[in-house]
């Protein structure tokens, strides 16, 4: 069946380094993707999104890259900070009226 | 309020009891979603409302689970005869998907969740 998944369950990075969180998706009909951040005890928080007609989008310290050829999505965080420690989820949507399908999540741990 | 509000924030109940979880979405958001998140796991989709109707109930795990939405706003998720495996955080999200617009965004905004513990 169709699924959205993440390659690694945990990622540990040094404070100040760049982080790259990867996500694979299998639904070729997906047209919209979102990255969420979830801190302990809180609901997921929107970080950045990208439509399928783009391959890159930048926000504040974050960049999302989309490679439709290999069905791969990544989130890059520049100059990772302790406050970036959280679980990150990718989500995809197949069509304007479809629900989001979430990946399993990856934990980002920032070492001081 | 400005964000999605869920109540209660924590609920402890005994096995076999019924519970009701409430979600107040962001004002004006037409779509409302319920998810379940077990400890250290991802988000499990339960049900989706567009207005007061639920076009997708595919995620409800059993007939003990039901949800309703009234006035296109507040939603209640009811779990009857709770079991220990129902223990989880129940998250609600709302969005304004712009139905019919092909490239419309569907950013879902989440509440903080209700942590349900069934003893």
mmCIF file with all atom_site columns, C-alpha atoms in Angstrom:
data_model
loop_
_atom_site.group_PDB
_atom_site.id
_atom_site.type_symbol
_atom_site.label_atom_id
_atom_site.label_alt_id
_atom_site.label_comp_id
_atom_site.label_asym_id
_atom_site.label_entity_id
_atom_site.label_seq_id
_atom_site.pdbx_PDB_ins_code
_atom_site.Cartn_x
_atom_site.Cartn_y
_atom_site.Cartn_z
_atom_site.occupancy
_atom_site.B_iso_or_equiv
_atom_site.pdbx_formal_charge
_atom_site.auth_seq_id
_atom_site.auth_comp_id
_atom_site.auth_asym_id
_atom_site.auth_atom_id
_atom_site.pdbx_PDB_model_num
ATOM 1   C CA . UNK A 1 1   ? 0.000   0.000  0.000  1.00 0.00 ? 1   UNK A CA 1
ATOM 2   C CA . UNK A 1 2   ? 0.961   3.648  -0.139 1.00 0.00 ? 2   UNK A CA 1
ATOM 3   C CA . UNK A 1 3   ? 3.038   4.878  2.742  1.00 0.00 ? 3   UNK A CA 1
ATOM 4   C CA . UNK A 1 4   ? 5.221   7.668  3.949  1.00 0.00 ? 4   UNK A CA 1
ATOM 5   C CA . UNK A 1 5   ? 8.239   6.640  5.936  1.00 0.00 ? 5   UNK A CA 1
ATOM 6   C CA . UNK A 1 6   ? 11.443  7.954  7.384  1.00 0.00 ? 6   UNK A CA 1
ATOM 7   C CA . UNK A 1 7   ? 14.861  6.394  6.889  1.00 0.00 ? 7   UNK A CA 1
ATOM 8   C CA . UNK A 1 8   ? 16.223  6.799  10.426 1.00 0.00 ? 8   UNK A CA 1
ATOM 9   C CA . UNK A 1 9   ? 14.455  6.761  13.774 1.00 0.00 ? 9   UNK A CA 1
ATOM 10  C CA . UNK A 1 10  ? 16.949  9.086  15.527 1.00 0.00 ? 10  UNK A CA 1
ATOM 11  C CA . UNK A 1 11  ? 19.455  11.725 14.536 1.00 0.00 ? 11  UNK A CA 1
ATOM 12  C CA . UNK A 1 12  ? 22.070  13.252 16.840 1.00 0.00 ? 12  UNK A CA 1
ATOM 13  C CA . UNK A 1 13  ? 23.863  16.419 15.764 1.00 0.00 ? 13  UNK A CA 1
ATOM 14  C CA . UNK A 1 14  ? 26.281  18.863 17.314 1.00 0.00 ? 14  UNK A CA 1
ATOM 15  C CA . UNK A 1 15  ? 24.944  22.296 18.141 1.00 0.00 ? 15  UNK A CA 1
ATOM 16  C CA . UNK A 1 16  ? 25.805  24.658 15.311 1.00 0.00 ? 16  UNK A CA 1
ATOM 17  C CA . UNK A 1 17  ? 26.000  21.924 12.675 1.00 0.00 ? 17  UNK A CA 1
ATOM 18  C CA . UNK A 1 18  ? 23.476  21.528 9.888  1.00 0.00 ? 18  UNK A CA 1
ATOM 19  C CA . UNK A 1 19  ? 20.861  18.783 10.183 1.00 0.00 ? 19  UNK A CA 1
ATOM 20  C CA . UNK A 1 20  ? 19.318  16.814 7.350  1.00 0.00 ? 20  UNK A CA 1
ATOM 21  C CA . UNK A 1 21  ? 16.201  14.762 7.989  1.00 0.00 ? 21  UNK A CA 1
ATOM 22  C CA . UNK A 1 22  ? 15.084  12.480 5.191  1.00 0.00 ? 22  UNK A CA 1
ATOM 23  C CA . UNK A 1 23  ? 11.719  11.079 4.236  1.00 0.00 ? 23  UNK A CA 1
ATOM 24  C CA . UNK A 1 24  ? 10.648  8.626  1.542  1.00 0.00 ? 24  UNK A CA 1
ATOM 25  C CA . UNK A 1 25  ? 7.166   8.488  0.131  1.00 0.00 ? 25  UNK A CA 1
ATOM 26  C CA . UNK A 1 26  ? 5.632   5.964  -2.214 1.00 0.00 ? 26  UNK A CA 1
ATOM 27  C CA . UNK A 1 27  ? 2.495   7.636  -3.574 1.00 0.00 ? 27  UNK A CA 1
ATOM 28  C CA . UNK A 1 28  ? 3.394   9.112  -6.944 1.00 0.00 ? 28  UNK A CA 1
ATOM 29  C CA . UNK A 1 29  ? 0.099   11.046 -6.877 1.00 0.00 ? 29  UNK A CA 1
ATOM 30  C CA . UNK A 1 30  ? 1.161   13.092 -3.854 1.00 0.00 ? 30  UNK A CA 1
ATOM 31  C CA . UNK A 1 31  ? 1.046   16.767 -4.707 1.00 0.00 ? 31  UNK A CA 1
ATOM 32  C CA . UNK A 1 32  ? 1.739   18.487 -1.416 1.00 0.00 ? 32  UNK A CA 1
ATOM 33  C CA . UNK A 1 33  ? 4.126   17.852 1.471  1.00 0.00 ? 33  UNK A CA 1
ATOM 34  C CA . UNK A 1 34  ? 4.531   19.279 4.945  1.00 0.00 ? 34  UNK A CA 1
ATOM 35  C CA . UNK A 1 35  ? 7.124   19.015 7.692  1.00 0.00 ? 35  UNK A CA 1
ATOM 36  C CA . UNK A 1 36  ? 5.992   19.172 11.290 1.00 0.00 ? 36  UNK A CA 1
ATOM 37  C CA . UNK A 1 37  ? 7.966   19.496 14.527 1.00 0.00 ? 37  UNK A CA 1
ATOM 38  C CA . UNK A 1 38  ? 6.668   18.015 17.764 1.00 0.00 ? 38  UNK A CA 1
ATOM 39  C CA . UNK A 1 39  ? 8.172   18.941 21.089 1.00 0.00 ? 39  UNK A CA 1
ATOM 40  C CA . UNK A 1 40  ? 7.571   16.860 24.159 1.00 0.00 ? 40  UNK A CA 1
ATOM 41  C CA . UNK A 1 41  ? 4.058   17.272 25.516 1.00 0.00 ? 41  UNK A CA 1
ATOM 42  C CA . UNK A 1 42  ? 2.881   19.407 22.612 1.00 0.00 ? 42  UNK A CA 1
ATOM 43  C CA . UNK A 1 43  ? 1.010   18.898 19.399 1.00 0.00 ? 43  UNK A CA 1
ATOM 44  C CA . UNK A 1 44  ? 2.840   18.919 16.051 1.00 0.00 ? 44  UNK A CA 1
ATOM 45  C CA . UNK A 1 45  ? 3.761   22.380 14.825 1.00 0.00 ? 45  UNK A CA 1
ATOM 46  C CA . UNK A 1 46  ? 3.914   23.356 11.157 1.00 0.00 ? 46  UNK A CA 1
ATOM 47  C CA . UNK A 1 47  ? 7.442   24.113 9.935  1.00 0.00 ? 47  UNK A CA 1
ATOM 48  C CA . UNK A 1 48  ? 7.388   24.359 6.160  1.00 0.00 ? 48  UNK A CA 1
ATOM 49  C CA . UNK A 1 49  ? 5.521   22.990 3.169  1.00 0.00 ? 49  UNK A CA 1
ATOM 50  C CA . UNK A 1 50  ? 6.154   22.436 -0.505 1.00 0.00 ? 50  UNK A CA 1
ATOM 51  C CA . UNK A 1 51  ? 3.979   21.750 -3.522 1.00 0.00 ? 51  UNK A CA 1
ATOM 52  C CA . UNK A 1 52  ? 4.887   19.111 -6.067 1.00 0.00 ? 52  UNK A CA 1
ATOM 53  C CA . UNK A 1 53  ? 5.546   21.715 -8.763 1.00 0.00 ? 53  UNK A CA 1
ATOM 54  C CA . UNK A 1 54  ? 8.578   22.902 -6.795 1.00 0.00 ? 54  UNK A CA 1
ATOM 55  C CA . UNK A 1 55  ? 11.811  21.157 -5.839 1.00 0.00 ? 55  UNK A CA 1
ATOM 56  C CA . UNK A 1 56  ? 13.077  23.521 -3.169 1.00 0.00 ? 56  UNK A CA 1
ATOM 57  C CA . UNK A 1 57  ? 11.629  25.955 -0.696 1.00 0.00 ? 57  UNK A CA 1
ATOM 58  C CA . UNK A 1 58  ? 13.393  27.960 1.973  1.00 0.00 ? 58  UNK A CA 1
ATOM 59  C CA . UNK A 1 59  ? 12.209  29.311 5.269  1.00 0.00 ? 59  UNK A CA 1
ATOM 60  C CA . UNK A 1 60  ? 13.979  30.745 8.249  1.00 0.00 ? 60  UNK A CA 1
ATOM 61  C CA . UNK A 1 61  ? 16.939  28.392 8.861  1.00 0.00 ? 61  UNK A CA 1
ATOM 62  C CA . UNK A 1 62  ? 15.023  25.560 7.184  1.00 0.00 ? 62  UNK A CA 1
ATOM 63  C CA . UNK A 1 63  ? 14.961  24.290 3.628  1.00 0.00 ? 63  UNK A CA 1
ATOM 64  C CA . UNK A 1 64  ? 12.774  21.574 2.178  1.00 0.00 ? 64  UNK A CA 1
ATOM 65  C CA . UNK A 1 65  ? 13.938  19.668 -0.877 1.00 0.00 ? 65  UNK A CA 1
ATOM 66  C CA . UNK A 1 66  ? 11.679  17.499 -3.008 1.00 0.00 ? 66  UNK A CA 1
ATOM 67  C CA . UNK A 1 67  ? 12.924  14.922 -5.489 1.00 0.00 ? 67  UNK A CA 1
ATOM 68  C CA . UNK A 1 68  ? 9.917   13.497 -7.268 1.00 0.00 ? 68  UNK A CA 1
ATOM 69  C CA . UNK A 1 69  ? 12.020  11.183 -9.415 1.00 0.00 ? 69  UNK A CA 1
ATOM 70  C CA . UNK A 1 70  ? 13.017  9.096  -6.413 1.00 0.00 ? 70  UNK A CA 1
ATOM 71  C CA . UNK A 1 71  ? 10.084  10.131 -4.207 1.00 0.00 ? 71  UNK A CA 1
ATOM 72  C CA . UNK A 1 72  ? 12.297  11.682 -1.560 1.00 0.00 ? 72  UNK A CA 1
ATOM 73  C CA . UNK A 1 73  ? 11.722  14.650 0.726  1.00 0.00 ? 73  UNK A CA 1
ATOM 74  C CA . UNK A 1 74  ? 14.262  16.208 3.050  1.00 0.00 ? 74  UNK A CA 1
ATOM 75  C CA . UNK A 1 75  ? 14.326  18.898 5.689  1.00 0.00 ? 75  UNK A CA 1
ATOM 76  C CA . UNK A 1 76  ? 17.542  20.796 6.216  1.00 0.00 ? 76  UNK A CA 1
ATOM 77  C CA . UNK A 1 77  ? 18.055  22.830 9.378  1.00 0.00 ? 77  UNK A CA 1
ATOM 78  C CA . UNK A 1 78  ? 20.936  25.285 9.346  1.00 0.00 ? 78  UNK A CA 1
ATOM 79  C CA . UNK A 1 79  ? 23.002  25.974 12.468 1.00 0.00 ? 79  UNK A CA 1
ATOM 80  C CA . UNK A 1 80  ? 21.046  23.533 14.596 1.00 0.00 ? 80  UNK A CA 1
ATOM 81  C CA . UNK A 1 81  ? 20.149  24.827 18.034 1.00 0.00 ? 81  UNK A CA 1
ATOM 82  C CA . UNK A 1 82  ? 19.121  23.049 21.260 1.00 0.00 ? 82  UNK A CA 1
ATOM 83  C CA . UNK A 1 83  ? 15.581  24.307 20.678 1.00 0.00 ? 83  UNK A CA 1
ATOM 84  C CA . UNK A 1 84  ? 15.449  22.253 17.501 1.00 0.00 ? 84  UNK A CA 1
ATOM 85  C CA . UNK A 1 85  ? 15.457  19.049 19.545 1.00 0.00 ? 85  UNK A CA 1
ATOM 86  C CA . UNK A 1 86  ? 12.123  17.403 18.817 1.00 0.00 ? 86  UNK A CA 1
ATOM 87  C CA . UNK A 1 87  ? 10.425  14.720 16.761 1.00 0.00 ? 87  UNK A CA 1
ATOM 88  C CA . UNK A 1 88  ? 10.026  15.640 13.108 1.00 0.00 ? 88  UNK A CA 1
ATOM 89  C CA . UNK A 1 89  ? 7.260   14.273 10.888 1.00 0.00 ? 89  UNK A CA 1
ATOM 90  C CA . UNK A 1 90  ? 6.849   14.481 7.161  1.00 0.00 ? 90  UNK A CA 1
ATOM 91  C CA . UNK A 1 91  ? 3.344   14.332 5.724  1.00 0.00 ? 91  UNK A CA 1
ATOM 92  C CA . UNK A 1 92  ? 2.022   14.005 2.215  1.00 0.00 ? 92  UNK A CA 1
ATOM 93  C CA . UNK A 1 93  ? -1.264  14.587 0.467  1.00 0.00 ? 93  UNK A CA 1
ATOM 94  C CA . UNK A 1 94  ? -2.565  13.012 -2.726 1.00 0.00 ? 94  UNK A CA 1
ATOM 95  C CA . UNK A 1 95  ? -4.983  15.533 -4.142 1.00 0.00 ? 95  UNK A CA 1
ATOM 96  C CA . UNK A 1 96  ? -6.665  18.698 -2.933 1.00 0.00 ? 96  UNK A CA 1
ATOM 97  C CA . UNK A 1 97  ? -9.432  16.929 -1.036 1.00 0.00 ? 97  UNK A CA 1
ATOM 98  C CA . UNK A 1 98  ? -7.323  14.145 0.442  1.00 0.00 ? 98  UNK A CA 1
ATOM 99  C CA . UNK A 1 99  ? -6.180  13.882 4.026  1.00 0.00 ? 99  UNK A CA 1
ATOM 100 C CA . UNK A 1 100 ? -2.559  14.131 5.048  1.00 0.00 ? 100 UNK A CA 1
ATOM 101 C CA . UNK A 1 101 ? -0.664  10.897 5.611  1.00 0.00 ? 101 UNK A CA 1
ATOM 102 C CA . UNK A 1 102 ? 2.059   11.169 8.235  1.00 0.00 ? 102 UNK A CA 1
ATOM 103 C CA . UNK A 1 103 ? 5.361   9.347  8.433  1.00 0.00 ? 103 UNK A CA 1
ATOM 104 C CA . UNK A 1 104 ? 6.511   7.643  11.612 1.00 0.00 ? 104 UNK A CA 1
ATOM 105 C CA . UNK A 1 105 ? 8.704   10.471 12.868 1.00 0.00 ? 105 UNK A CA 1
ATOM 106 C CA . UNK A 1 106 ? 12.389  10.925 13.577 1.00 0.00 ? 106 UNK A CA 1
ATOM 107 C CA . UNK A 1 107 ? 13.875  12.255 16.798 1.00 0.00 ? 107 UNK A CA 1
ATOM 108 C CA . UNK A 1 108 ? 16.447  15.014 16.430 1.00 0.00 ? 108 UNK A CA 1
ATOM 109 C CA . UNK A 1 109 ? 18.778  15.353 19.403 1.00 0.00 ? 109 UNK A CA 1
ATOM 110 C CA . UNK A 1 110 ? 21.130  18.336 19.568 1.00 0.00 ? 110 UNK A CA 1
ATOM 111 C CA . UNK A 1 111 ? 24.355  17.877 21.527 1.00 0.00 ? 111 UNK A CA 1
ATOM 112 C CA . UNK A 1 112 ? 25.704  20.996 23.282 1.00 0.00 ? 112 UNK A CA 1
ATOM 113 C CA . UNK B 2 1   ? -8.860  31.493 21.070 1.00 0.00 ? 1   UNK B CA 1
ATOM 114 C CA . UNK B 2 2   ? -6.189  31.758 18.435 1.00 0.00 ? 2   UNK B CA 1
ATOM 115 C CA . UNK B 2 3   ? -5.297  28.082 18.268 1.00 0.00 ? 3   UNK B CA 1
ATOM 116 C CA . UNK B 2 4   ? -6.877  24.641 18.479 1.00 0.00 ? 4   UNK B CA 1
ATOM 117 C CA . UNK B 2 5   ? -8.033  23.936 22.001 1.00 0.00 ? 5   UNK B CA 1
ATOM 118 C CA . UNK B 2 6   ? -8.517  20.454 23.439 1.00 0.00 ? 6   UNK B CA 1
ATOM 119 C CA . UNK B 2 7   ? -9.986  19.416 26.737 1.00 0.00 ? 7   UNK B CA 1
ATOM 120 C CA . UNK B 2 8   ? -9.295  17.859 29.085 1.00 0.00 ? 8   UNK B CA 1
ATOM 121 C CA . UNK B 2 9   ? -5.521  17.928 28.772 1.00 0.00 ? 9   UNK B CA 1
ATOM 122 C CA . UNK B 2 10  ? -5.314  14.744 30.814 1.00 0.00 ? 10  UNK B CA 1
ATOM 123 C CA . UNK B 2 11  ? -7.895  12.071 31.490 1.00 0.00 ? 11  UNK B CA 1
ATOM 124 C CA . UNK B 2 12  ? -7.518  9.031  33.709 1.00 0.00 ? 12  UNK B CA 1
ATOM 125 C CA . UNK B 2 13  ? -10.331 6.526  33.577 1.00 0.00 ? 13  UNK B CA 1
ATOM 126 C CA . UNK B 2 14  ? -11.092 2.978  34.572 1.00 0.00 ? 14  UNK B CA 1
ATOM 127 C CA . UNK B 2 15  ? -11.388 0.178  32.068 1.00 0.00 ? 15  UNK B CA 1
ATOM 128 C CA . UNK B 2 16  ? -14.954 -0.116 30.821 1.00 0.00 ? 16  UNK B CA 1
ATOM 129 C CA . UNK B 2 17  ? -15.901 3.517  31.363 1.00 0.00 ? 17  UNK B CA 1
ATOM 130 C CA . UNK B 2 18  ? -16.894 5.890  28.563 1.00 0.00 ? 18  UNK B CA 1
ATOM 131 C CA . UNK B 2 19  ? -14.910 9.060  27.881 1.00 0.00 ? 19  UNK B CA 1
ATOM 132 C CA . UNK B 2 20  ? -15.536 12.183 25.843 1.00 0.00 ? 20  UNK B CA 1
ATOM 133 C CA . UNK B 2 21  ? -12.762 14.302 24.416 1.00 0.00 ? 21  UNK B CA 1
ATOM 134 C CA . UNK B 2 22  ? -13.447 17.776 23.130 1.00 0.00 ? 22  UNK B CA 1
ATOM 135 C CA . UNK B 2 23  ? -11.856 19.839 20.374 1.00 0.00 ? 23  UNK B CA 1
ATOM 136 C CA . UNK B 2 24  ? -12.394 23.523 19.616 1.00 0.00 ? 24  UNK B CA 1
ATOM 137 C CA . UNK B 2 25  ? -10.898 24.244 16.197 1.00 0.00 ? 25  UNK B CA 1
ATOM 138 C CA . UNK B 2 26  ? -9.526  27.525 14.928 1.00 0.00 ? 26  UNK B CA 1
ATOM 139 C CA . UNK B 2 27  ? -12.420 29.830 14.125 1.00 0.00 ? 27  UNK B CA 1
ATOM 140 C CA . UNK B 2 28  ? -13.390 29.592 10.467 1.00 0.00 ? 28  UNK B CA 1
ATOM 141 C CA . UNK B 2 29  ? -11.603 26.333 9.775  1.00 0.00 ? 29  UNK B CA 1
ATOM 142 C CA . UNK B 2 30  ? -13.928 24.022 7.886  1.00 0.00 ? 30  UNK B CA 1
ATOM 143 C CA . UNK B 2 31  ? -11.939 20.808 8.264  1.00 0.00 ? 31  UNK B CA 1
ATOM 144 C CA . UNK B 2 32  ? -11.296 19.005 11.532 1.00 0.00 ? 32  UNK B CA 1
ATOM 145 C CA . UNK B 2 33  ? -9.231  15.889 12.131 1.00 0.00 ? 33  UNK B CA 1
ATOM 146 C CA . UNK B 2 34  ? -8.703  13.464 14.991 1.00 0.00 ? 34  UNK B CA 1
ATOM 147 C CA . UNK B 2 35  ? -5.506  11.479 15.401 1.00 0.00 ? 35  UNK B CA 1
ATOM 148 C CA . UNK B 2 36  ? -4.189  9.074  17.978 1.00 0.00 ? 36  UNK B CA 1
ATOM 149 C CA . UNK B 2 37  ? -0.562  8.973  19.024 1.00 0.00 ? 37  UNK B CA 1
ATOM 150 C CA . UNK B 2 38  ? 0.792   6.173  21.161 1.00 0.00 ? 38  UNK B CA 1
ATOM 151 C CA . UNK B 2 39  ? 3.993   6.690  23.138 1.00 0.00 ? 39  UNK B CA 1
ATOM 152 C CA . UNK B 2 40  ? 6.934   7.241  20.802 1.00 0.00 ? 40  UNK B CA 1
ATOM 153 C CA . UNK B 2 41  ? 4.844   6.567  17.720 1.00 0.00 ? 41  UNK B CA 1
ATOM 154 C CA . UNK B 2 42  ? 3.562   8.499  14.751 1.00 0.00 ? 42  UNK B CA 1
ATOM 155 C CA . UNK B 2 43  ? 0.119   9.917  14.164 1.00 0.00 ? 43  UNK B CA 1
ATOM 156 C CA . UNK B 2 44  ? -2.666  7.427  13.505 1.00 0.00 ? 44  UNK B CA 1
ATOM 157 C CA . UNK B 2 45  ? -5.526  9.006  11.561 1.00 0.00 ? 45  UNK B CA 1
ATOM 158 C CA . UNK B 2 46  ? -8.955  8.414  13.095 1.00 0.00 ? 46  UNK B CA 1
ATOM 159 C CA . UNK B 2 47  ? -11.578 10.593 11.418 1.00 0.00 ? 47  UNK B CA 1
ATOM 160 C CA . UNK B 2 48  ? -11.958 13.716 9.311  1.00 0.00 ? 48  UNK B CA 1
ATOM 161 C CA . UNK B 2 49  ? -14.810 16.232 9.231  1.00 0.00 ? 49  UNK B CA 1
ATOM 162 C CA . UNK B 2 50  ? -15.597 18.694 6.487  1.00 0.00 ? 50  UNK B CA 1
ATOM 163 C CA . UNK B 2 51  ? -18.193 20.952 8.061  1.00 0.00 ? 51  UNK B CA 1
ATOM 164 C CA . UNK B 2 52  ? -20.445 18.691 10.112 1.00 0.00 ? 52  UNK B CA 1
ATOM 165 C CA . UNK B 2 53  ? -20.118 15.651 7.909  1.00 0.00 ? 53  UNK B CA 1
ATOM 166 C CA . UNK B 2 54  ? -17.460 12.976 8.161  1.00 0.00 ? 54  UNK B CA 1
ATOM 167 C CA . UNK B 2 55  ? -16.424 11.850 4.672  1.00 0.00 ? 55  UNK B CA 1
ATOM 168 C CA . UNK B 2 56  ? -13.633 9.703  6.054  1.00 0.00 ? 56  UNK B CA 1
ATOM 169 C CA . UNK B 2 57  ? -14.103 7.546  9.130  1.00 0.00 ? 57  UNK B CA 1
ATOM 170 C CA . UNK B 2 58  ? -11.690 4.919  7.935  1.00 0.00 ? 58  UNK B CA 1
ATOM 171 C CA . UNK B 2 59  ? -9.324  5.276  10.845 1.00 0.00 ? 59  UNK B CA 1
ATOM 172 C CA . UNK B 2 60  ? -11.721 4.582  13.694 1.00 0.00 ? 60  UNK B CA 1
ATOM 173 C CA . UNK B 2 61  ? -10.310 1.373  15.236 1.00 0.00 ? 61  UNK B CA 1
ATOM 174 C CA . UNK B 2 62  ? -13.605 -0.118 16.405 1.00 0.00 ? 62  UNK B CA 1
ATOM 175 C CA . UNK B 2 63  ? -17.280 0.632  16.871 1.00 0.00 ? 63  UNK B CA 1
ATOM 176 C CA . UNK B 2 64  ? -16.470 1.784  20.402 1.00 0.00 ? 64  UNK B CA 1
ATOM 177 C CA . UNK B 2 65  ? -15.089 4.953  18.825 1.00 0.00 ? 65  UNK B CA 1
ATOM 178 C CA . UNK B 2 66  ? -17.372 7.668  17.480 1.00 0.00 ? 66  UNK B CA 1
ATOM 179 C CA . UNK B 2 67  ? -17.143 11.367 16.810 1.00 0.00 ? 67  UNK B CA 1
ATOM 180 C CA . UNK B 2 68  ? -19.461 14.185 15.995 1.00 0.00 ? 68  UNK B CA 1
ATOM 181 C CA . UNK B 2 69  ? -19.169 17.791 15.051 1.00 0.00 ? 69  UNK B CA 1
ATOM 182 C CA . UNK B 2 70  ? -21.865 20.363 15.527 1.00 0.00 ? 70  UNK B CA 1
ATOM 183 C CA . UNK B 2 71  ? -22.313 23.835 14.086 1.00 0.00 ? 71  UNK B CA 1
ATOM 184 C CA . UNK B 2 72  ? -19.243 23.323 11.943 1.00 0.00 ? 72  UNK B CA 1
ATOM 185 C CA . UNK B 2 73  ? -17.138 23.996 15.002 1.00 0.00 ? 73  UNK B CA 1
ATOM 186 C CA . UNK B 2 74  ? -16.695 21.941 18.181 1.00 0.00 ? 74  UNK B CA 1
ATOM 187 C CA . UNK B 2 75  ? -16.089 18.224 17.865 1.00 0.00 ? 75  UNK B CA 1
ATOM 188 C CA . UNK B 2 76  ? -16.371 15.465 20.432 1.00 0.00 ? 76  UNK B CA 1
ATOM 189 C CA . UNK B 2 77  ? -14.596 12.113 20.221 1.00 0.00 ? 77  UNK B CA 1
ATOM 190 C CA . UNK B 2 78  ? -16.299 9.457  22.329 1.00 0.00 ? 78  UNK B CA 1
ATOM 191 C CA . UNK B 2 79  ? -14.741 6.182  23.358 1.00 0.00 ? 79  UNK B CA 1
ATOM 192 C CA . UNK B 2 80  ? -17.149 3.700  24.894 1.00 0.00 ? 80  UNK B CA 1
ATOM 193 C CA . UNK B 2 81  ? -16.151 0.862  27.220 1.00 0.00 ? 81  UNK B CA 1
ATOM 194 C CA . UNK B 2 82  ? -12.535 1.978  27.254 1.00 0.00 ? 82  UNK B CA 1
ATOM 195 C CA . UNK B 2 83  ? -9.775  -0.603 27.122 1.00 0.00 ? 83  UNK B CA 1
ATOM 196 C CA . UNK B 2 84  ? -6.165  -0.311 28.247 1.00 0.00 ? 84  UNK B CA 1
ATOM 197 C CA . UNK B 2 85  ? -4.987  -0.294 24.644 1.00 0.00 ? 85  UNK B CA 1
ATOM 198 C CA . UNK B 2 86  ? -6.940  2.941  24.144 1.00 0.00 ? 86  UNK B CA 1
ATOM 199 C CA . UNK B 2 87  ? -4.360  4.728  26.296 1.00 0.00 ? 87  UNK B CA 1
ATOM 200 C CA . UNK B 2 88  ? -2.685  7.316  24.075 1.00 0.00 ? 88  UNK B CA 1
ATOM 201 C CA . UNK B 2 89  ? -2.590  11.000 23.279 1.00 0.00 ? 89  UNK B CA 1
ATOM 202 C CA . UNK B 2 90  ? -5.556  12.055 21.170 1.00 0.00 ? 90  UNK B CA 1
ATOM 203 C CA . UNK B 2 91  ? -4.755  14.981 18.915 1.00 0.00 ? 91  UNK B CA 1
ATOM 204 C CA . UNK B 2 92  ? -7.141  17.235 17.089 1.00 0.00 ? 92  UNK B CA 1
ATOM 205 C CA . UNK B 2 93  ? -6.236  19.442 14.140 1.00 0.00 ? 93  UNK B CA 1
ATOM 206 C CA . UNK B 2 94  ? -8.130  21.906 11.990 1.00 0.00 ? 94  UNK B CA 1
ATOM 207 C CA . UNK B 2 95  ? -7.481  23.416 8.587  1.00 0.00 ? 95  UNK B CA 1
ATOM 208 C CA . UNK B 2 96  ? -9.054  25.498 5.848  1.00 0.00 ? 96  UNK B CA 1
ATOM 209 C CA . UNK B 2 97  ? -8.251  23.405 2.809  1.00 0.00 ? 97  UNK B CA 1
ATOM 210 C CA . UNK B 2 98  ? -9.909  25.518 0.102  1.00 0.00 ? 98  UNK B CA 1
ATOM 211 C CA . UNK B 2 99  ? -11.898 22.658 -1.337 1.00 0.00 ? 99  UNK B CA 1
ATOM 212 C CA . UNK B 2 100 ? -11.709 22.313 -5.097 1.00 0.00 ? 100 UNK B CA 1
ATOM 213 C CA . UNK B 2 101 ? -8.574  24.361 -5.558 1.00 0.00 ? 101 UNK B CA 1
ATOM 214 C CA . UNK B 2 102 ? -6.018  21.916 -7.003 1.00 0.00 ? 102 UNK B CA 1
ATOM 215 C CA . UNK B 2 103 ? -2.943  23.413 -5.460 1.00 0.00 ? 103 UNK B CA 1
ATOM 216 C CA . UNK B 2 104 ? -4.542  24.637 -2.272 1.00 0.00 ? 104 UNK B CA 1
ATOM 217 C CA . UNK B 2 105 ? -2.566  24.119 0.848  1.00 0.00 ? 105 UNK B CA 1
ATOM 218 C CA . UNK B 2 106 ? -3.895  22.028 3.675  1.00 0.00 ? 106 UNK B CA 1
ATOM 219 C CA . UNK B 2 107 ? -1.847  23.071 6.649  1.00 0.00 ? 107 UNK B CA 1
ATOM 220 C CA . UNK B 2 108 ? -3.292  21.374 9.683  1.00 0.00 ? 108 UNK B CA 1
ATOM 221 C CA . UNK B 2 109 ? -2.919  23.168 12.964 1.00 0.00 ? 109 UNK B CA 1
ATOM 222 C CA . UNK B 2 110 ? -2.820  20.935 16.001 1.00 0.00 ? 110 UNK B CA 1
ATOM 223 C CA . UNK B 2 111 ? -3.968  21.232 19.555 1.00 0.00 ? 111 UNK B CA 1
ATOM 224 C CA . UNK B 2 112 ? -1.825  20.058 22.461 1.00 0.00 ? 112 UNK B CA 1
ATOM 225 C CA . UNK B 2 113 ? -3.815  16.834 22.744 1.00 0.00 ? 113 UNK B CA 1
ATOM 226 C CA . UNK B 2 114 ? -5.611  14.916 25.458 1.00 0.00 ? 114 UNK B CA 1
ATOM 227 C CA . UNK B 2 115 ? -3.538  12.295 27.222 1.00 0.00 ? 115 UNK B CA 1
ATOM 228 C CA . UNK B 2 116 ? -5.848  9.382  27.999 1.00 0.00 ? 116 UNK B CA 1
ATOM 229 C CA . UNK B 2 117 ? -4.823  6.774  30.533 1.00 0.00 ? 117 UNK B CA 1
ATOM 230 C CA . UNK B 2 118 ? -7.030  3.729  30.986 1.00 0.00 ? 118 UNK B CA 1
ATOM 231 C CA . UNK B 2 119 ? -6.310  1.841  34.197 1.00 0.00 ? 119 UNK B CA 1
#
